[in-house]
Amino acid sequence: PLFAVPLLYITDNFNVIWRILLGAGSIPGIALMLMQWRLYSRSHRRGAVVPQDELQEVQESGRGEPLPVEDTAGGDSGDFNESDGIMLESNNRAQRVGWWEAIKHEPGLGRKVIGTAGTWCLFDILFYGNTLFQPIVVEAAFGSAESEKPIHLLQKTAFDSLMLASIALPGYFVAGLLIGKRTCCIMQTPRYVMLQGFAAMSILYMTIGSNWKFLRHYPAALVTLYGMTFFFANYGPNTTTFILPSLLFSPECRSTWNGI
């Protein structure tokens, strides 16, 4: 909505608008891909310069002579040390772990899958179900468009969505500020942040559902309560469902079964 609203008021050419929005949406993904590729290239060059036979020979003989290991700062050479050998050996061992070994030797696999993939599934049902009913709530709060022209309908829809997004978006920043800190004598771990998000969403949904007829006469209260459901969704499970798997699963298991 932040990009759509000004575009809809600048031009009424839908072909231009949707192409600009589509291109703008791809920028964060492209930037992240380039950053990850740069980090991967550095680590791959560091590990590929030292052959396995030379690494084994150094470990067996105990010699500390220099080997052509490229440092992470981009240098051309460096001295081989024990930590480099341990890291390379660990990476090679992780690459040899098959998909069956990755899950067979993972402790508490069932509980971890339920706690990560299970909560993610429940949250998606709840979140996208909430999004499906957004036009009904928005129309009850802001009313219907006065004009039937497509451009006017899109302008109103985008502006109404921007109002909700302005309430929902800060949830990510609040989660980033609180995770790992102690507030109200409680350490805000990702698990507790997720539980707080689910609890707050339950209370808000119950409040809106049980007082729907009353809230329709008070648009400001309806928009605030409905926007807060998205705020706590972003603050809680929409943030922590991406963090918990990296904390709970071993590197071999999460790299093999990423996305499950």
Coordinates of C-alpha atoms in Angstrom, one line a residue:
P1 CA 0.0 0.0 0.0
L2 CA 2.9 2.4 0.7
F3 CA 3.9 2.3 -3.0
A4 CA 0.4 1.7 -4.4
V5 CA -1.3 4.7 -3.0
P6 CA 0.9 7.4 -4.6
L7 CA 1.1 5.5 -7.9
L8 CA -2.7 5.3 -8.1
Y9 CA -3.0 9.1 -7.6
I10 CA -0.2 9.8 -10.1
T11 CA -1.5 7.8 -13.0
D12 CA -4.5 5.7 -13.9
N13 CA -2.6 3.5 -16.3
F14 CA -3.0 0.1 -14.6
N15 CA -0.4 -1.6 -16.9
V16 CA 2.2 0.8 -15.6
I17 CA 1.1 0.5 -11.9
W18 CA 1.1 -3.2 -11.6
R19 CA 4.5 -3.5 -13.4
I20 CA 6.1 -1.0 -11.1
L21 CA 4.6 -2.7 -8.0
L22 CA 5.8 -6.1 -9.2
G23 CA 9.3 -4.8 -9.9
A24 CA 9.5 -3.0 -6.5
G25 CA 8.4 -6.2 -4.7
S26 CA 11.3 -8.1 -6.3
I27 CA 14.0 -5.7 -5.1
P28 CA 14.3 -7.0 -1.5
G29 CA 14.6 -10.6 -2.7
I30 CA 17.2 -9.8 -5.3
A31 CA 19.2 -7.8 -2.7
L32 CA 19.1 -10.7 -0.2
M33 CA 20.1 -13.2 -2.8
L34 CA 23.1 -11.1 -3.8
M35 CA 24.2 -10.8 -0.2
Q36 CA 23.8 -14.5 0.5
W37 CA 25.7 -15.4 -2.7
R38 CA 28.6 -13.1 -1.7
L39 CA 28.8 -14.7 1.8
Y40 CA 28.6 -18.2 0.2
S41 CA 31.3 -17.4 -2.3
R42 CA 33.7 -16.3 0.4
S43 CA 33.1 -19.4 2.6
H44 CA 33.3 -21.7 -0.5
R45 CA 36.6 -20.2 -1.6
R46 CA 38.0 -20.6 1.9
G47 CA 37.1 -24.3 2.0
A48 CA 37.9 -25.1 -1.6
V49 CA 41.5 -23.8 -1.5
V50 CA 42.7 -26.5 0.9
P51 CA 42.4 -30.0 -0.7
Q52 CA 41.3 -32.9 1.5
D53 CA 44.5 -34.9 1.1
E54 CA 46.6 -31.9 2.1
L55 CA 44.4 -31.2 5.1
Q56 CA 44.7 -34.9 6.3
E57 CA 48.4 -34.8 5.8
V58 CA 48.8 -31.7 7.9
Q59 CA 46.6 -33.2 10.7
E60 CA 48.6 -36.4 10.7
S61 CA 52.1 -34.9 10.6
G62 CA 51.3 -32.0 12.9
R63 CA 53.1 -29.6 10.7
G64 CA 52.1 -26.0 10.8
E65 CA 53.6 -24.9 7.4
P66 CA 51.6 -22.3 5.5
L67 CA 48.9 -23.4 3.2
P68 CA 47.1 -21.3 0.6
V69 CA 44.0 -20.5 2.6
E70 CA 42.2 -17.4 1.6
D71 CA 41.1 -15.3 4.6
T72 CA 37.6 -13.9 5.0
A73 CA 38.8 -10.4 4.4
G74 CA 39.5 -11.2 0.8
G75 CA 43.3 -11.8 1.1
D76 CA 45.1 -14.2 -1.3
S77 CA 46.9 -16.3 1.3
G78 CA 47.1 -17.1 5.0
D79 CA 48.4 -19.7 7.5
F80 CA 46.6 -22.9 8.1
N81 CA 45.6 -23.4 11.7
E82 CA 43.7 -26.0 13.7
S83 CA 40.4 -24.1 13.8
D84 CA 40.4 -23.9 10.0
G85 CA 40.8 -27.7 9.8
I86 CA 38.0 -28.3 12.3
M87 CA 35.7 -26.0 10.4
L88 CA 36.4 -27.7 7.0
E89 CA 36.1 -31.1 8.5
S90 CA 32.8 -30.2 10.1
N91 CA 31.5 -28.8 6.8
N92 CA 32.6 -31.9 4.9
R93 CA 30.9 -34.2 7.5
A94 CA 27.7 -32.1 7.3
Q95 CA 27.7 -32.4 3.5
R96 CA 27.9 -36.2 3.7
V97 CA 24.9 -36.5 6.0
G98 CA 21.9 -38.0 4.0
W99 CA 18.3 -37.0 4.5
W100 CA 17.5 -40.2 6.4
E101 CA 20.4 -39.8 8.8
A102 CA 19.5 -36.1 9.3
I103 CA 16.1 -37.0 10.8
K104 CA 17.0 -40.3 12.4
H105 CA 19.6 -38.8 14.7
E106 CA 17.7 -35.6 15.5
P107 CA 16.6 -35.6 19.2
G108 CA 13.0 -34.8 19.9
L109 CA 12.2 -34.5 16.2
G110 CA 8.4 -34.9 16.7
R111 CA 8.1 -32.2 19.3
K112 CA 10.3 -29.9 17.2
V113 CA 8.2 -30.4 14.1
I114 CA 4.9 -29.8 16.0
G115 CA 6.4 -26.7 17.7
T116 CA 7.6 -25.2 14.4
A117 CA 5.8 -26.5 11.3
G118 CA 2.6 -27.1 13.4
T119 CA 2.4 -23.6 14.7
W120 CA 3.3 -22.2 11.3
C121 CA 0.4 -24.2 9.7
L122 CA -2.1 -23.0 12.4
F123 CA -0.9 -19.4 12.0
D124 CA -1.3 -19.5 8.2
I125 CA -4.9 -20.7 8.6
L126 CA -5.7 -18.0 11.0
F127 CA -3.8 -15.2 9.2
Y128 CA -5.0 -15.8 5.7
G129 CA -8.5 -16.5 7.0
N130 CA -8.4 -13.1 8.6
T131 CA -7.1 -11.5 5.4
L132 CA -10.1 -13.0 3.4
F133 CA -12.5 -11.1 5.6
Q134 CA -10.6 -7.9 5.4
P135 CA -12.9 -6.3 2.8
I136 CA -15.9 -6.9 5.0
V137 CA -14.2 -5.2 8.0
V138 CA -12.9 -2.4 5.9
E139 CA -16.2 -1.7 4.3
A140 CA -17.9 -1.7 7.8
A141 CA -15.3 0.7 9.1
F142 CA -14.8 3.1 6.2
G143 CA -17.9 2.6 4.1
S144 CA -18.1 1.7 0.4
A145 CA -16.7 3.8 -2.4
E146 CA -18.8 6.6 -3.6
S147 CA -17.8 6.2 -7.3
E148 CA -17.9 3.0 -9.3
K149 CA -14.9 3.8 -11.4
P150 CA -12.2 1.2 -11.1
I151 CA -9.5 3.8 -10.4
H152 CA -11.5 5.2 -7.5
L153 CA -12.2 1.8 -6.1
L154 CA -8.5 0.9 -6.2
Q155 CA -7.5 4.2 -4.6
K156 CA -9.9 3.7 -1.7
T157 CA -8.9 0.0 -1.2
A158 CA -5.2 0.9 -1.3
F159 CA -5.7 3.8 1.2
D160 CA -7.7 1.6 3.6
S161 CA -5.1 -1.1 3.4
L162 CA -2.4 1.5 4.1
M163 CA -4.2 2.5 7.3
L164 CA -4.2 -1.1 8.5
A165 CA -0.6 -1.6 7.4
S166 CA 0.5 1.4 9.4
I167 CA -0.8 -0.4 12.5
A168 CA 0.5 -3.8 11.6
L169 CA 4.0 -3.0 10.4
P170 CA 5.5 -1.8 13.7
G171 CA 4.9 -5.3 15.1
Y172 CA 8.1 -6.5 13.4
F173 CA 10.2 -3.7 14.9
V174 CA 8.8 -4.2 18.4
A175 CA 9.6 -7.9 18.1
G176 CA 13.1 -7.1 17.0
L177 CA 13.6 -4.8 20.0
L178 CA 12.2 -7.1 22.6
I179 CA 13.5 -10.5 21.6
G180 CA 16.4 -11.5 23.9
K181 CA 15.6 -8.8 26.5
R182 CA 14.1 -9.1 29.9
T183 CA 10.8 -7.2 30.3
C184 CA 8.4 -7.5 33.3
C185 CA 10.8 -10.1 34.9
I186 CA 10.4 -12.4 31.8
M187 CA 13.1 -13.1 29.3
Q188 CA 11.5 -12.5 25.9
T189 CA 12.6 -15.6 24.1
P190 CA 11.1 -16.3 20.6
R191 CA 8.9 -18.9 22.3
Y192 CA 7.3 -16.5 24.7
V193 CA 7.0 -13.8 22.0
M194 CA 5.1 -16.3 19.9
L195 CA 2.8 -17.2 22.8
Q196 CA 2.1 -13.5 23.5
G197 CA 1.2 -13.0 19.9
F198 CA -1.2 -15.9 19.8
A199 CA -2.8 -14.9 23.2
A200 CA -3.3 -11.3 22.1
M201 CA -4.8 -12.3 18.8
S202 CA -7.2 -14.7 20.5
I203 CA -8.4 -11.9 22.8
L204 CA -8.8 -9.5 19.9
Y205 CA -10.7 -11.9 17.7
M206 CA -13.0 -12.8 20.6
T207 CA -13.6 -9.1 21.3
I208 CA -14.4 -8.3 17.6
G209 CA -16.6 -11.3 17.1
S210 CA -18.7 -10.9 20.2
N211 CA -19.2 -7.2 19.7
W212 CA -19.4 -7.0 15.9
K213 CA -22.8 -5.2 15.8
F214 CA -21.7 -2.7 18.3
L215 CA -18.3 -2.0 16.8
R216 CA -19.8 -1.3 13.3
H217 CA -21.2 1.9 14.7
Y218 CA -17.7 3.0 16.0
P219 CA -15.3 2.8 13.0
A220 CA -12.3 4.1 14.9
A221 CA -12.6 1.3 17.5
L222 CA -13.2 -1.4 14.9
V223 CA -10.2 -0.3 12.8
T224 CA -8.0 -0.1 15.9
L225 CA -8.9 -3.6 17.2
Y226 CA -8.7 -5.1 13.7
G227 CA -5.4 -3.5 13.0
M228 CA -4.0 -4.7 16.3
T229 CA -4.7 -8.3 15.2
F230 CA -2.2 -7.8 12.4
F231 CA 0.2 -6.0 14.8
F232 CA 0.3 -9.0 17.2
A233 CA 0.4 -11.4 14.2
N234 CA 3.6 -9.7 13.0
Y235 CA 5.0 -9.2 16.5
G236 CA 4.4 -12.9 17.5
P237 CA 4.2 -15.9 15.2
N238 CA 4.9 -14.0 11.9
T239 CA 8.3 -13.2 13.2
T240 CA 9.2 -16.2 15.5
T241 CA 8.1 -18.9 13.0
F242 CA 11.2 -18.0 11.0
I243 CA 13.5 -17.9 14.0
L244 CA 12.5 -21.0 16.0
P245 CA 13.6 -23.6 13.4
S246 CA 17.1 -22.2 13.3
L247 CA 17.4 -22.4 17.1
L248 CA 15.8 -25.8 17.7
F249 CA 17.1 -28.1 14.9
S250 CA 20.7 -29.2 14.4
P251 CA 22.5 -27.7 11.3
E252 CA 22.4 -31.0 9.5
C253 CA 18.7 -31.5 10.0
R254 CA 17.6 -27.9 9.2
S255 CA 19.8 -27.7 6.1
T256 CA 18.4 -31.0 4.8
W257 CA 14.7 -30.4 5.7
N258 CA 14.6 -26.7 5.3
G259 CA 11.0 -25.5 4.7
I260 CA 9.3 -28.6 6.2

